[in-house]
Amino acid sequence: AVHGILHVEFEHLALWHYPKAERRNASFIWLSTGTGAIQFNDRALEKLNGRRVTVLGTLYAPDPEFGGCGHMSCAPAEILVSAIDRL
């Protein structure tokens, strides 16, 4: 389990570092569901936006050909999410 601040916006779903005072550049992890049948519930994510959450899933390093994860390869890692719960 990883804890942080959920950040939701168009083409960007990430878990930001908490506490905010310790954040640095690229201080977040990209969140995805992959291409399977399980997908995010956008309405539920909007309610959790900006709140502390626990994310369960599988952590992946970036693909060496891209050098990063997520939109425009900006994130240093990615979690294939199985659950998101509010703290």
PDB file of C-alpha atoms in Angstrom:
ATOM      1  CA  ALA A   1       0.000   0.000   0.000  1.00  0.00           C
ATOM      2  CA  VAL A   2       1.141   3.519  -0.830  1.00  0.00           C
ATOM      3  CA  HIS A   3      -0.265   6.661   0.830  1.00  0.00           C
ATOM      4  CA  GLY A   4      -0.456  10.146  -0.666  1.00  0.00           C
ATOM      5  CA  ILE A   5      -2.663  12.897  -2.083  1.00  0.00           C
ATOM      6  CA  LEU A   6      -4.847  11.887  -5.025  1.00  0.00           C
ATOM      7  CA  HIS A   7      -4.559  14.305  -7.950  1.00  0.00           C
ATOM      8  CA  VAL A   8      -7.184  14.089 -10.711  1.00  0.00           C
ATOM      9  CA  GLU A   9      -7.340  16.220 -13.853  1.00  0.00           C
ATOM     10  CA  PHE A  10      -7.771  15.639 -17.582  1.00  0.00           C
ATOM     11  CA  GLU A  11      -5.225  13.017 -18.751  1.00  0.00           C
ATOM     12  CA  HIS A  12      -3.507  13.071 -15.360  1.00  0.00           C
ATOM     13  CA  LEU A  13      -4.231  10.721 -12.477  1.00  0.00           C
ATOM     14  CA  ALA A  14      -1.474  10.552  -9.916  1.00  0.00           C
ATOM     15  CA  LEU A  15      -0.612  10.042  -6.281  1.00  0.00           C
ATOM     16  CA  TRP A  16       1.322  13.040  -4.989  1.00  0.00           C
ATOM     17  CA  HIS A  17       3.875  12.871  -2.207  1.00  0.00           C
ATOM     18  CA  TYR A  18       2.648  13.666   1.306  1.00  0.00           C
ATOM     19  CA  PRO A  19       3.493  15.799   3.247  1.00  0.00           C
ATOM     20  CA  LYS A  20       3.470  18.634   0.740  1.00  0.00           C
ATOM     21  CA  ALA A  21       6.458  20.346   2.370  1.00  0.00           C
ATOM     22  CA  GLU A  22       8.679  17.419   1.277  1.00  0.00           C
ATOM     23  CA  ARG A  23       7.616  17.442  -2.410  1.00  0.00           C
ATOM     24  CA  ARG A  24      10.226  17.833  -5.119  1.00  0.00           C
ATOM     25  CA  ASN A  25      10.021  17.762  -8.924  1.00  0.00           C
ATOM     26  CA  ALA A  26       8.392  14.543 -10.180  1.00  0.00           C
ATOM     27  CA  SER A  27       7.284  13.787  -6.619  1.00  0.00           C
ATOM     28  CA  PHE A  28       4.319  11.709  -7.738  1.00  0.00           C
ATOM     29  CA  ILE A  29       3.413   8.258  -9.053  1.00  0.00           C
ATOM     30  CA  TRP A  30       1.225   7.756 -12.111  1.00  0.00           C
ATOM     31  CA  LEU A  31      -1.934   5.657 -11.541  1.00  0.00           C
ATOM     32  CA  SER A  32      -3.458   3.390 -14.184  1.00  0.00           C
ATOM     33  CA  THR A  33      -5.804   0.446 -14.619  1.00  0.00           C
ATOM     34  CA  GLY A  34      -4.176  -1.022 -17.690  1.00  0.00           C
ATOM     35  CA  THR A  35      -6.319  -2.245 -20.577  1.00  0.00           C
ATOM     36  CA  GLY A  36      -8.457  -4.813 -18.735  1.00  0.00           C
ATOM     37  CA  ALA A  37     -12.112  -4.752 -17.751  1.00  0.00           C
ATOM     38  CA  ILE A  38     -11.509  -2.837 -14.494  1.00  0.00           C
ATOM     39  CA  GLN A  39     -11.599   0.925 -15.057  1.00  0.00           C
ATOM     40  CA  PHE A  40     -11.654   3.966 -12.774  1.00  0.00           C
ATOM     41  CA  ASN A  41     -14.955   5.456 -11.620  1.00  0.00           C
ATOM     42  CA  ASP A  42     -14.514   9.112 -12.613  1.00  0.00           C
ATOM     43  CA  ARG A  43     -17.235  10.393 -10.276  1.00  0.00           C
ATOM     44  CA  ALA A  44     -15.698   8.621  -7.269  1.00  0.00           C
ATOM     45  CA  LEU A  45     -12.206   9.881  -8.180  1.00  0.00           C
ATOM     46  CA  GLU A  46     -13.460  13.480  -8.330  1.00  0.00           C
ATOM     47  CA  LYS A  47     -14.788  13.127  -4.766  1.00  0.00           C
ATOM     48  CA  LEU A  48     -11.347  11.923  -3.624  1.00  0.00           C
ATOM     49  CA  ASN A  49      -9.379  14.557  -5.553  1.00  0.00           C
ATOM     50  CA  GLY A  50      -7.009  16.443  -3.238  1.00  0.00           C
ATOM     51  CA  ARG A  51      -7.558  14.030  -0.333  1.00  0.00           C
ATOM     52  CA  ARG A  52      -5.191  11.612   1.365  1.00  0.00           C
ATOM     53  CA  VAL A  53      -5.710   8.093   0.060  1.00  0.00           C
ATOM     54  CA  THR A  54      -4.235   4.602   0.201  1.00  0.00           C
ATOM     55  CA  VAL A  55      -3.525   2.972  -3.154  1.00  0.00           C
ATOM     56  CA  LEU A  56      -3.130  -0.786  -3.558  1.00  0.00           C
ATOM     57  CA  GLY A  57      -1.648  -2.245  -6.708  1.00  0.00           C
ATOM     58  CA  THR A  58       1.514  -3.268  -8.504  1.00  0.00           C
ATOM     59  CA  LEU A  59       4.396  -0.782  -8.779  1.00  0.00           C
ATOM     60  CA  TYR A  60       6.211  -0.572 -12.127  1.00  0.00           C
ATOM     61  CA  ALA A  61       9.430   1.168 -13.125  1.00  0.00           C
ATOM     62  CA  PRO A  62       9.413   3.203 -16.344  1.00  0.00           C
ATOM     63  CA  ASP A  63       9.990   1.581 -19.718  1.00  0.00           C
ATOM     64  CA  PRO A  64      13.659   2.272 -20.596  1.00  0.00           C
ATOM     65  CA  GLU A  65      12.644   3.403 -24.102  1.00  0.00           C
ATOM     66  CA  PHE A  66      10.449   6.201 -22.688  1.00  0.00           C
ATOM     67  CA  GLY A  67      12.342   7.118 -19.514  1.00  0.00           C
ATOM     68  CA  GLY A  68       9.159   7.754 -17.548  1.00  0.00           C
ATOM     69  CA  CYS A  69       5.572   6.680 -16.933  1.00  0.00           C
ATOM     70  CA  GLY A  70       2.203   8.229 -17.651  1.00  0.00           C
ATOM     71  CA  HIS A  71       1.242  11.185 -19.810  1.00  0.00           C
ATOM     72  CA  MET A  72       4.317  12.486 -21.658  1.00  0.00           C
ATOM     73  CA  SER A  73       6.459  10.087 -19.535  1.00  0.00           C
ATOM     74  CA  CYS A  74       6.615  12.630 -16.682  1.00  0.00           C
ATOM     75  CA  ALA A  75       6.246  10.230 -13.730  1.00  0.00           C
ATOM     76  CA  PRO A  76       9.168   8.249 -12.312  1.00  0.00           C
ATOM     77  CA  ALA A  77       6.954   5.181 -11.638  1.00  0.00           C
ATOM     78  CA  GLU A  78       3.459   3.776 -12.209  1.00  0.00           C
ATOM     79  CA  ILE A  79       1.016   1.798 -10.084  1.00  0.00           C
ATOM     80  CA  LEU A  80      -1.409  -0.592 -11.773  1.00  0.00           C
ATOM     81  CA  VAL A  81      -4.229   0.078  -9.316  1.00  0.00           C
ATOM     82  CA  SER A  82      -6.400  -2.581  -7.683  1.00  0.00           C
ATOM     83  CA  ALA A  83      -8.000  -0.285  -5.024  1.00  0.00           C
ATOM     84  CA  ILE A  84      -8.087   3.335  -3.843  1.00  0.00           C
ATOM     85  CA  ASP A  85      -9.416   4.137  -0.361  1.00  0.00           C
ATOM     86  CA  ARG A  86      -9.683   7.427   1.544  1.00  0.00           C
ATOM     87  CA  LEU A  87      -7.619   7.721   4.723  1.00  0.00           C
TER      88      LEU A  87
END
